[in-house]
Coordinates of N, CA and C in Angstrom, one line a residue:
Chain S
X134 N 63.2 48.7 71.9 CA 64.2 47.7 72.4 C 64.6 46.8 71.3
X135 N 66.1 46.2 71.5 CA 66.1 45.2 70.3 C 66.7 44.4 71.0
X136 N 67.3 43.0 70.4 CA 68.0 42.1 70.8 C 68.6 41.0 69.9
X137 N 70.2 40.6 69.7 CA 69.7 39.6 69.2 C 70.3 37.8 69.5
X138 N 70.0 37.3 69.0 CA 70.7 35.8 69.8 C 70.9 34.6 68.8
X139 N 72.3 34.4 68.8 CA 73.2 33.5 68.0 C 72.7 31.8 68.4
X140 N 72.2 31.3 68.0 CA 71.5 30.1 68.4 C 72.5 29.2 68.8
X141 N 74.0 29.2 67.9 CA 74.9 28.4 68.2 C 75.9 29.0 68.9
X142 N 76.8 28.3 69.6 CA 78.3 29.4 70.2 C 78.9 28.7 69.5
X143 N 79.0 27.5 68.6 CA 80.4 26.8 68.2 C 79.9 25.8 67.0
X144 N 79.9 26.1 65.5 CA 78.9 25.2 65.0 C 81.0 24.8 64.2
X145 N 80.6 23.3 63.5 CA 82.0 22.5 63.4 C 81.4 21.9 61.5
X146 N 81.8 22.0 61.0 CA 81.6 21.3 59.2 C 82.9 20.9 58.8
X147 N 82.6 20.3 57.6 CA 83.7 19.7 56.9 C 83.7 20.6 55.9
X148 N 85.0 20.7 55.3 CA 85.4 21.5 54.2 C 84.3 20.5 53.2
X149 N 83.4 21.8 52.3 CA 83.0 21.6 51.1 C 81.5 21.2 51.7
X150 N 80.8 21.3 52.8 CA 79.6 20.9 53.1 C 79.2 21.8 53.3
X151 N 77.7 22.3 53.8 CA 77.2 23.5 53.4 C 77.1 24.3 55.0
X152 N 77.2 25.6 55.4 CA 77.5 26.2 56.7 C 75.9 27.0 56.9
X153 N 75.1 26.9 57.7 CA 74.4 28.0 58.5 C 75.0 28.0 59.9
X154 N 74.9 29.2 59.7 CA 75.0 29.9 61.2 C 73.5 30.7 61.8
X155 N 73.0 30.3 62.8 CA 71.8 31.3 62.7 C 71.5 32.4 63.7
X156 N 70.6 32.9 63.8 CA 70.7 34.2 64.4 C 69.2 34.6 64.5
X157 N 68.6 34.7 65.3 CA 67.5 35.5 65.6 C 67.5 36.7 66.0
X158 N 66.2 37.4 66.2 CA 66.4 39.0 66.7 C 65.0 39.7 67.3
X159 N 65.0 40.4 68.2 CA 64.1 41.2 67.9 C 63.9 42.7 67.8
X160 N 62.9 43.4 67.5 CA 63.3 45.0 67.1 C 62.3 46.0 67.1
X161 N 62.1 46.8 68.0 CA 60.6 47.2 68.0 C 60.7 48.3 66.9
X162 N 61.6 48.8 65.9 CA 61.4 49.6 65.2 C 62.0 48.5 63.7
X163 N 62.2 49.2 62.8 CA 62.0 48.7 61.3 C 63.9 48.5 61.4
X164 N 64.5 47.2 61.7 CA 65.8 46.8 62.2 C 66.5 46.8 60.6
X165 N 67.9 47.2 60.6 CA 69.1 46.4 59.8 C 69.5 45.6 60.5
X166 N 70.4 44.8 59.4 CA 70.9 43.4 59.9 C 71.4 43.3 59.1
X167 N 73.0 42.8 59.8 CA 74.3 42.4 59.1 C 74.9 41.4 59.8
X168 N 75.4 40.8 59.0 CA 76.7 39.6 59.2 C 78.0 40.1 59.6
X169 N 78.6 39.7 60.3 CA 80.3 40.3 60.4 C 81.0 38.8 60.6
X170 N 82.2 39.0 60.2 CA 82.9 37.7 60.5 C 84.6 38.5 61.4
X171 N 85.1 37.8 62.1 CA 86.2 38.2 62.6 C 87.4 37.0 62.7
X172 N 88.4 37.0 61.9 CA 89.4 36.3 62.4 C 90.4 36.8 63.3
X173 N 90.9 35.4 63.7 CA 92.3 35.5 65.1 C 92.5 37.2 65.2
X174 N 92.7 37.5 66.4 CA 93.2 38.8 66.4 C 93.0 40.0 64.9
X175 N 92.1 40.1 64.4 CA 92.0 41.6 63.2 C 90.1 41.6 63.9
X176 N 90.3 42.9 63.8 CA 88.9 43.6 63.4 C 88.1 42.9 62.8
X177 N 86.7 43.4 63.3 CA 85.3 42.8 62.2 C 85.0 43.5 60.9
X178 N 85.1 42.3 60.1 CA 84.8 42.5 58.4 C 83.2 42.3 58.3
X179 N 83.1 43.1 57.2 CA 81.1 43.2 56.9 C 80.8 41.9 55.7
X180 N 79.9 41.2 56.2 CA 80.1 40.2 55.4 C 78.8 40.4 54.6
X181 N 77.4 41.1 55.2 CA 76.3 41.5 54.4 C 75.6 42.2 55.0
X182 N 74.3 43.1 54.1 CA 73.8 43.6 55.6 C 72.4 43.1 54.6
X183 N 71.4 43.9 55.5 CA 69.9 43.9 55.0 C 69.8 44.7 55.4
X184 N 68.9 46.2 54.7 CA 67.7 46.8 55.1 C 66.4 46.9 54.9
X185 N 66.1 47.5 54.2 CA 64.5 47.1 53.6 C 64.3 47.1 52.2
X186 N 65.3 46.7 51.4 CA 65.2 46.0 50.5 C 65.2 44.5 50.1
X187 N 65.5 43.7 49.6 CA 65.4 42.0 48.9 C 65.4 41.2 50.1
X188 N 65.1 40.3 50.2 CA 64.9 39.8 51.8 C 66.4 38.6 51.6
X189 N 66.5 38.6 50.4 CA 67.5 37.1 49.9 C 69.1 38.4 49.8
X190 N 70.0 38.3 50.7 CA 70.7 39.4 50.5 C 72.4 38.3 50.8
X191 N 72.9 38.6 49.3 CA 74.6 38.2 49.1 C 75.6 38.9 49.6
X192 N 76.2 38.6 50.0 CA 77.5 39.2 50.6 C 78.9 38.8 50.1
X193 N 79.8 38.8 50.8 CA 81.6 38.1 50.1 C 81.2 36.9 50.4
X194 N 82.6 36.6 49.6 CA 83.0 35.0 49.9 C 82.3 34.4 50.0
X195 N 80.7 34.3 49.0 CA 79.5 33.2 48.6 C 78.8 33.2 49.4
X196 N 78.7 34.0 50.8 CA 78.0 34.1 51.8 C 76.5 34.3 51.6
X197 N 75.4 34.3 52.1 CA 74.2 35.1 52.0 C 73.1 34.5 53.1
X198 N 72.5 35.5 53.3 CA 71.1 35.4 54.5 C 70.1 36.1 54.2
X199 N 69.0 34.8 54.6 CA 67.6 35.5 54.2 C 67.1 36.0 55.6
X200 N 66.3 37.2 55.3 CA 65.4 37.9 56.0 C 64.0 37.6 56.1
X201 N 63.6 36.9 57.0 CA 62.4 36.5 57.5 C 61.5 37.3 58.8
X202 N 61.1 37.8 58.9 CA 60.1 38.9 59.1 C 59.5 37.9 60.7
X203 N 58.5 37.2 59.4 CA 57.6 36.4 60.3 C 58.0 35.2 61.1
X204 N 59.3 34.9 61.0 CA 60.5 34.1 61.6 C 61.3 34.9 62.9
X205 N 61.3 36.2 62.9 CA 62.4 37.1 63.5 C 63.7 36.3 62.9
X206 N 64.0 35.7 62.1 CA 65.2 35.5 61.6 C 66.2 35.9 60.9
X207 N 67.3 36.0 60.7 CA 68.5 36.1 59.9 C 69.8 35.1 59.7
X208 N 69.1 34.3 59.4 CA 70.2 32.9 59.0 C 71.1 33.4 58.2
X209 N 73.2 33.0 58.3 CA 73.6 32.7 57.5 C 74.2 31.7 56.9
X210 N 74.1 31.5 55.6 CA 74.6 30.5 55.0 C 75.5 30.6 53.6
X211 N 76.3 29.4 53.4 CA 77.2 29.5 52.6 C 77.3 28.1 52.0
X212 N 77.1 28.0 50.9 CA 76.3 26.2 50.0 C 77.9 25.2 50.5
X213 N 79.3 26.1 50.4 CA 80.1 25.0 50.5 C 81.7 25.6 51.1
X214 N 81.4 24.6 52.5 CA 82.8 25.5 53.5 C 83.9 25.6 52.5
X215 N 84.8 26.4 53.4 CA 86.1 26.4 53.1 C 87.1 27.0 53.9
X216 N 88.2 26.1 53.8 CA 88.8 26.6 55.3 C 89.0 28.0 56.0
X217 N 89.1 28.5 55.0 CA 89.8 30.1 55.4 C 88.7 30.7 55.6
X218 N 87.2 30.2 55.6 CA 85.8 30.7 56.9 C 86.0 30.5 58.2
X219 N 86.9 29.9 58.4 CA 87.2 29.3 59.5 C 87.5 31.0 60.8
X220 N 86.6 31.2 61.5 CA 86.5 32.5 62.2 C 85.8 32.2 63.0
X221 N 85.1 33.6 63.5 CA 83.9 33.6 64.8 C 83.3 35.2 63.7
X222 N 81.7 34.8 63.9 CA 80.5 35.5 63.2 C 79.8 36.1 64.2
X223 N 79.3 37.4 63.9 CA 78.5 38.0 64.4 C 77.4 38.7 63.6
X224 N 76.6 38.3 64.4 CA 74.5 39.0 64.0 C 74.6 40.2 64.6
X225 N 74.4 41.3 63.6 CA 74.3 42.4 64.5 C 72.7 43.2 63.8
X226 N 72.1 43.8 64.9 CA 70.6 44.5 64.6 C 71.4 46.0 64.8
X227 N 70.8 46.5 64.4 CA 70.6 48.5 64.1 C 69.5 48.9 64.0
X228 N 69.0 50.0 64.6 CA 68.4 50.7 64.1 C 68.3 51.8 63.1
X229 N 67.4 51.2 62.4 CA 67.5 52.0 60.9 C 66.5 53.5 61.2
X230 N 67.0 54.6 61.7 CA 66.8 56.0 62.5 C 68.3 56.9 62.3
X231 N 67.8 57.6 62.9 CA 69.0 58.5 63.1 C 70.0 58.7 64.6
X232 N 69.6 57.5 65.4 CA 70.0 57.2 66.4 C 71.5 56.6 66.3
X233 N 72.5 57.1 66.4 CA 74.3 56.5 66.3 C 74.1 55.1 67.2
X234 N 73.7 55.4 68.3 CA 74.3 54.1 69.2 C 74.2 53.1 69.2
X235 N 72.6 52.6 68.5 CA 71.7 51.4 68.5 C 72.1 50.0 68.1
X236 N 73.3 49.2 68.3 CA 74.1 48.6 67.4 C 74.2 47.4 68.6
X237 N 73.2 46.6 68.2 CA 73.0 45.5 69.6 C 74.0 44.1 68.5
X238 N 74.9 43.4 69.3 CA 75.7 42.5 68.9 C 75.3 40.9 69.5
X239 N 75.2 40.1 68.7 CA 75.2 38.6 69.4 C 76.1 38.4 69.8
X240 N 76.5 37.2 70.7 CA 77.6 36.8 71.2 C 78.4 36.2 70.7
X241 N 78.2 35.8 69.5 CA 79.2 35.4 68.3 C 79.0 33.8 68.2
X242 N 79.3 33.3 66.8 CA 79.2 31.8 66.6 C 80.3 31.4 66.0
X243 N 81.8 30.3 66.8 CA 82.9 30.1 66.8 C 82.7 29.0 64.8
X244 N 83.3 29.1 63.8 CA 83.0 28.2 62.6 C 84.0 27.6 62.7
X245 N 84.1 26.5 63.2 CA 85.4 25.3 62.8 C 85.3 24.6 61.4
X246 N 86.3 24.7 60.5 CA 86.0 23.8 59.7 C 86.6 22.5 59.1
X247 N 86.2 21.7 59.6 CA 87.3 20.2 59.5 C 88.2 20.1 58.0
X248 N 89.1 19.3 58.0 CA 89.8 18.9 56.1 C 89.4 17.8 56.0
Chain C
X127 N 89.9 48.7 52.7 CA 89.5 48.9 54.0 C 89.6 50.3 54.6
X128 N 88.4 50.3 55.6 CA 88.1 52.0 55.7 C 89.1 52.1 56.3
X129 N 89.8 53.3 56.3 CA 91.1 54.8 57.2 C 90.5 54.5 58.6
X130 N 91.1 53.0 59.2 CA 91.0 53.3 60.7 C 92.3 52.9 61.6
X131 N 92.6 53.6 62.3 CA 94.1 53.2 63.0 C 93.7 53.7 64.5
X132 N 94.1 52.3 65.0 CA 93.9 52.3 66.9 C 95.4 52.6 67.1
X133 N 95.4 53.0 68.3 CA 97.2 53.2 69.1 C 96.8 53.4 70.5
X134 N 98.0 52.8 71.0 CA 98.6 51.7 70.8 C 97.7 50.1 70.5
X135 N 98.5 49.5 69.5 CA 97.7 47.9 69.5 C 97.6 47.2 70.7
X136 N 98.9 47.3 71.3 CA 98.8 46.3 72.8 C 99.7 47.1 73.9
X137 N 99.5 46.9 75.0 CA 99.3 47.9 76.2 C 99.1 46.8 77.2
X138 N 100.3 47.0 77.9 CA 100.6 46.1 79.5 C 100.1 47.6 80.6
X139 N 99.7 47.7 81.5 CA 99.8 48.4 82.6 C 99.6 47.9 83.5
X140 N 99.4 49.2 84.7 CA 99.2 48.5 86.1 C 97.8 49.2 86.8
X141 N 97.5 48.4 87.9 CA 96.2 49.1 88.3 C 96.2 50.3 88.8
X142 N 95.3 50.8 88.5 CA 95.4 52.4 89.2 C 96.0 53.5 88.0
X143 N 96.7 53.2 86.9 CA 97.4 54.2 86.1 C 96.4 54.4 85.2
X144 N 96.4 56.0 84.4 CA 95.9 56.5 83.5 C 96.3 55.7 82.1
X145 N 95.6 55.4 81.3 CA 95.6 54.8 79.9 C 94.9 56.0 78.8
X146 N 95.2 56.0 77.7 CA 94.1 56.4 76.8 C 94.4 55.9 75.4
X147 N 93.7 54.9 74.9 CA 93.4 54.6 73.8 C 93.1 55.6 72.2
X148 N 93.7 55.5 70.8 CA 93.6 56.9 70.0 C 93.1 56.0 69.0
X149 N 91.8 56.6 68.6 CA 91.1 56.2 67.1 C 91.5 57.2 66.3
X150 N 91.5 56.9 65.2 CA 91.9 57.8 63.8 C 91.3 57.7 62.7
X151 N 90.8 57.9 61.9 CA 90.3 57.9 61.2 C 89.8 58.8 59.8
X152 N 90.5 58.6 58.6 CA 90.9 59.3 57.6 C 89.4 58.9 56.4
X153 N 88.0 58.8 57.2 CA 87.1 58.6 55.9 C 86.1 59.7 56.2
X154 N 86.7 60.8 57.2 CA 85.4 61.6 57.8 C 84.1 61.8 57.8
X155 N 84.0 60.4 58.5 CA 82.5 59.6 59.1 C 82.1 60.8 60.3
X156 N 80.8 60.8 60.5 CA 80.4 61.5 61.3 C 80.5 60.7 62.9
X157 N 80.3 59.4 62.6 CA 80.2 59.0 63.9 C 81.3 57.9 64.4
X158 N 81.6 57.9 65.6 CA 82.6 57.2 65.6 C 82.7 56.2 67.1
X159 N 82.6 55.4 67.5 CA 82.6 54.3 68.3 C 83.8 53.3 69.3
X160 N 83.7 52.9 70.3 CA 84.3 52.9 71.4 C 84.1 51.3 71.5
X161 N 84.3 50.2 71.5 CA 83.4 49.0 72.0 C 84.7 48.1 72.9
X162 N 84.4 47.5 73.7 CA 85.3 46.4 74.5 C 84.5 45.0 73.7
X163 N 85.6 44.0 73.6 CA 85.5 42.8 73.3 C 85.7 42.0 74.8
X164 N 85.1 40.6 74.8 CA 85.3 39.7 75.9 C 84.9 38.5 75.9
X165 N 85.7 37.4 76.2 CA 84.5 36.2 76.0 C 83.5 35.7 76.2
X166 N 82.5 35.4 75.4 CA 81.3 35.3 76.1 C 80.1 36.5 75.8
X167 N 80.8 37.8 75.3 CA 79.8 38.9 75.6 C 79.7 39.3 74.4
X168 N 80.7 39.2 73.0 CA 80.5 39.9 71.9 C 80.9 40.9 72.3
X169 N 80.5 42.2 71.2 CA 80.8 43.4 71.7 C 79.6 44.6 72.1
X170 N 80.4 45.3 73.6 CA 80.0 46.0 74.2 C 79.9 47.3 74.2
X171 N 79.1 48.2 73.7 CA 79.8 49.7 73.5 C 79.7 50.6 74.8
X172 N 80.4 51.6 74.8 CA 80.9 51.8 75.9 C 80.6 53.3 76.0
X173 N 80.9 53.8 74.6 CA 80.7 55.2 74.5 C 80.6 55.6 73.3
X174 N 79.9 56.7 72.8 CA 80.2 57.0 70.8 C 79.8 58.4 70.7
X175 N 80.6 58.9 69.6 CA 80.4 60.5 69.3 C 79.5 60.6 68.3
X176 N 78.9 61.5 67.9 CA 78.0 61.6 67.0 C 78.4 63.2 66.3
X177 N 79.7 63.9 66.7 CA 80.3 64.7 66.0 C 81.3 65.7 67.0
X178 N 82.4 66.2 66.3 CA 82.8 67.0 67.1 C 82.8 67.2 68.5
X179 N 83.1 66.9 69.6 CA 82.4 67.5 71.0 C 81.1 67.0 71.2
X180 N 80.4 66.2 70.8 CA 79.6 65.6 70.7 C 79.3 63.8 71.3
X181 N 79.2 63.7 72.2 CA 79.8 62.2 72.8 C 78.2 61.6 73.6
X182 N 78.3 60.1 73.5 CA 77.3 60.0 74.8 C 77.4 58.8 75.2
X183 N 77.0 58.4 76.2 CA 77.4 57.2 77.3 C 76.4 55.9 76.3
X184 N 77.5 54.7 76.1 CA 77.1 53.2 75.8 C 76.9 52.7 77.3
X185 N 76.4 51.2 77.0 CA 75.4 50.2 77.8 C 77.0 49.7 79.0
X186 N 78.0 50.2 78.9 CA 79.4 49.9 79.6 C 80.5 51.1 80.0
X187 N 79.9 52.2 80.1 CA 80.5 53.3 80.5 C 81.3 53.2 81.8
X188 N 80.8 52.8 82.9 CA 81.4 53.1 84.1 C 83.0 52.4 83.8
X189 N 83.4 53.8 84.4 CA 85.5 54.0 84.5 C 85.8 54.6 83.0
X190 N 85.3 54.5 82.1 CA 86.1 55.3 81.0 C 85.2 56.5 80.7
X191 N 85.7 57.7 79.8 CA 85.5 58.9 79.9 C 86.2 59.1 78.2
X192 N 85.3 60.1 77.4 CA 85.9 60.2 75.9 C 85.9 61.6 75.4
X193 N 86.9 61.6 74.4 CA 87.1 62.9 73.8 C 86.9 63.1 72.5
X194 N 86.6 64.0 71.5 CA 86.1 64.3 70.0 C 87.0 65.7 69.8
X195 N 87.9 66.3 69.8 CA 87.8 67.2 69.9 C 88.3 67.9 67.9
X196 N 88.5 66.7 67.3 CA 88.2 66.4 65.5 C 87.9 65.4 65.1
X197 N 87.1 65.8 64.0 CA 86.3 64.8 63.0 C 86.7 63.4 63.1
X198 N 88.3 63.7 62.8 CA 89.3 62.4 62.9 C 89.9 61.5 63.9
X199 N 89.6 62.5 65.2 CA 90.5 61.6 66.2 C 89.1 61.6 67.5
X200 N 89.1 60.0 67.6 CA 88.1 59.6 69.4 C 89.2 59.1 69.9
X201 N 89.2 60.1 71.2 CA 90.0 59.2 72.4 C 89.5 58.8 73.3
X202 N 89.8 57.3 73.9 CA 89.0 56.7 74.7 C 90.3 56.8 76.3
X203 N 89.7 57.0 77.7 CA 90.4 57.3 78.3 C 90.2 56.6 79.6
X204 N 90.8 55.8 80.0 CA 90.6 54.8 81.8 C 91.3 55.7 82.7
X205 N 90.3 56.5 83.6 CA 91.2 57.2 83.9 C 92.2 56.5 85.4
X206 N 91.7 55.3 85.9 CA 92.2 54.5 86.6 C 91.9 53.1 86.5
X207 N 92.9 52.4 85.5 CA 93.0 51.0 85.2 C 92.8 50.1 86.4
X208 N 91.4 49.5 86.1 CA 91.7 48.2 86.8 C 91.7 46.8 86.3
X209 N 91.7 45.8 86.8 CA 91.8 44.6 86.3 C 90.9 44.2 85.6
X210 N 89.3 44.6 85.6 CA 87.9 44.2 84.9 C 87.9 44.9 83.9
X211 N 89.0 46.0 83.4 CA 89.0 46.5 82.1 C 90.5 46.1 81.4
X212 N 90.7 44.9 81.3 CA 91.9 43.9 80.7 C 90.6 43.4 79.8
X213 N 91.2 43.7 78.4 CA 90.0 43.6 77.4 C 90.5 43.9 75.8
X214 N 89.5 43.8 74.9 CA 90.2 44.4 73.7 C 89.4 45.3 72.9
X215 N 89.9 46.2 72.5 CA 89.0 47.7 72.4 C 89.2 47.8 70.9
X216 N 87.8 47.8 70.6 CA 87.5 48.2 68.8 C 87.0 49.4 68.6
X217 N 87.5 50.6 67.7 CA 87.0 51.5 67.4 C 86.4 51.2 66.1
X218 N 85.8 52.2 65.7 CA 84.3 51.5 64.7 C 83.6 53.1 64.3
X219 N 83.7 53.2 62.9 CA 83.1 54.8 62.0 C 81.9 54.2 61.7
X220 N 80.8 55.2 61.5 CA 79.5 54.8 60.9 C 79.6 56.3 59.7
X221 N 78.7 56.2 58.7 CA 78.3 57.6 58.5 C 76.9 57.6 58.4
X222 N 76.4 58.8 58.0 CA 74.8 58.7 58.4 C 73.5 58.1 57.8
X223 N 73.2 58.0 58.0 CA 72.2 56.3 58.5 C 70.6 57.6 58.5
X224 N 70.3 56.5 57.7 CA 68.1 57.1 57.3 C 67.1 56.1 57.8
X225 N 65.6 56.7 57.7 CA 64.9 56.0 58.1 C 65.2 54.1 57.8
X226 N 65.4 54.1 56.7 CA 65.2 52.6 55.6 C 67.1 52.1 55.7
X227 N 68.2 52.8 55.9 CA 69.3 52.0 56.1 C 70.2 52.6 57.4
X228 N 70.6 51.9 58.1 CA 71.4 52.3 59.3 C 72.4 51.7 58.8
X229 N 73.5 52.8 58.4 CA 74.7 52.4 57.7 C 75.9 51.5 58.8
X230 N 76.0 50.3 58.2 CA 77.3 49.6 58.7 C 78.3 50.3 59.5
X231 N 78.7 49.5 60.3 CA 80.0 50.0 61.0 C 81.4 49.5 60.4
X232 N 82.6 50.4 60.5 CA 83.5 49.7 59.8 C 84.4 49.8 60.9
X233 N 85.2 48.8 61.4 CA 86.0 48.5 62.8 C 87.6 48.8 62.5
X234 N 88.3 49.3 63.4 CA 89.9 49.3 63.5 C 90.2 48.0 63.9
X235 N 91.4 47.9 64.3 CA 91.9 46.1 64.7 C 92.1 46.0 65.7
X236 N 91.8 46.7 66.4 CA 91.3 46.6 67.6 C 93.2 46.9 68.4
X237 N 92.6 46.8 70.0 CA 93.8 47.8 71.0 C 93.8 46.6 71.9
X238 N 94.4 45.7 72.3 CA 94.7 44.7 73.7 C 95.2 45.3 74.9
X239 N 94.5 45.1 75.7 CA 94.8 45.9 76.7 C 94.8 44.9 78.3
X240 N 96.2 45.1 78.4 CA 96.3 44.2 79.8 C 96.4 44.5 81.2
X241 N 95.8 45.0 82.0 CA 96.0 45.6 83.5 C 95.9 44.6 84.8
X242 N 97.5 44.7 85.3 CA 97.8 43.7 85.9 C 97.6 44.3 87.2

């Protein structure tokens, strides 16, 4: 079984201050975990993933989240907003198997970002 | 951005009528995915092929029904629209995925779908 959960629904920054979004999980097998971000109306873009490699993992647009084990966590963060972050993010777990379907989604965290 | 094209983007109907949603897809990924969007729920999968003629029921199946019949094309099908499936539907390719990485999904832009 996996799970995971967006701590925030609606987190709000000023342009140029620093953004986490966070995200817990759980996973009874050996999980991937990626970031997705989605603007207005388009499809979800991959913003990073993790598998079982570097636990400190970068993605676009200065993004990156660490993988904590002993935390169940996957925070992300970005050192300094900018408006055009301005979307809704999603935590997503997988199973790292040969299983297609396993693709458990949080319920997303809305990023407002003030001028 | 990966070869993915939903049809129709947006879609008025009425209750009771047949719909079917067309994924496409030009990166011939093995796997390919079905999901409804909603507020509040993130996304839902509904159904997903895993090749050719090859399909199996997501955690939101009940009323839709799906087809594979190439590499390239998943059709998603209502076979009688009702109002609780007025939603927006992402199709989404994976290719194959090992013990140590479960390869990313890459999403179309999704299909609006209104049933009045």
């Amino acid at each position: 079984a996996q799970s995971v959960t967006q701590l925030d629904s609606h987190v709000s920054v000023s342009e140029g201050t620093p953004v986490l979004l966070r995200c817990n999980y759980s996973s009874s097998y050996s999980p991937s975990l990626f970031w997705y971000v989605q603007h207005p109306n388009k499809g979800l873009q991959l913003l990073l993933k993790y598998t079982s490699a570097a636990t400190l993992v970068k993605g676009i647009n200065g993004f990156e989240a660490e993988f904590k084990k002993s935390e169940t966590s996957f925070h992300l963060t970005k050192p300094s907003a900018h408006m055009s972050d301005a979307a809704e993010y999603f935590c997503v777990v997988r199973r790292a198997s040969t299983n297609a379907g396993k693709s458990t989604f949080g319920d997303g965290t809305t990023l407002t970002v003030k001028p | 951005d990966a070869g993915i094209t939903q049809s129709p983007r947006h879609k008025v109907t009425e209750t009771g009528t047949p719909v079917t949603l067309r994924c496409h897809q030009t990166e011939n990924h093995r796997y390919m995915y079905w999901y409804r969007q909603d507020p509040g729920h993130g996304l839902r999968l509904i159904h997903y092929s895993y090749g050719v003629k090859d399909t199996d029921k997501g955690e939101v199946s009940d009323g839709y029904s799906v087809s594979r019949s190439k590499t390239e094309d998943f059709l998603l099908t209502l076979e009688s629209a009702t109002s609780s499936q007025t939603s927006v539907y992402f199709c989404a390719i994976s290719e194959l995925q090992d013990r140590e990485d479960a390869g990313e999904l890459f999403f179309g832009e999704g299909s609006r779908l209104t049933v009045l």
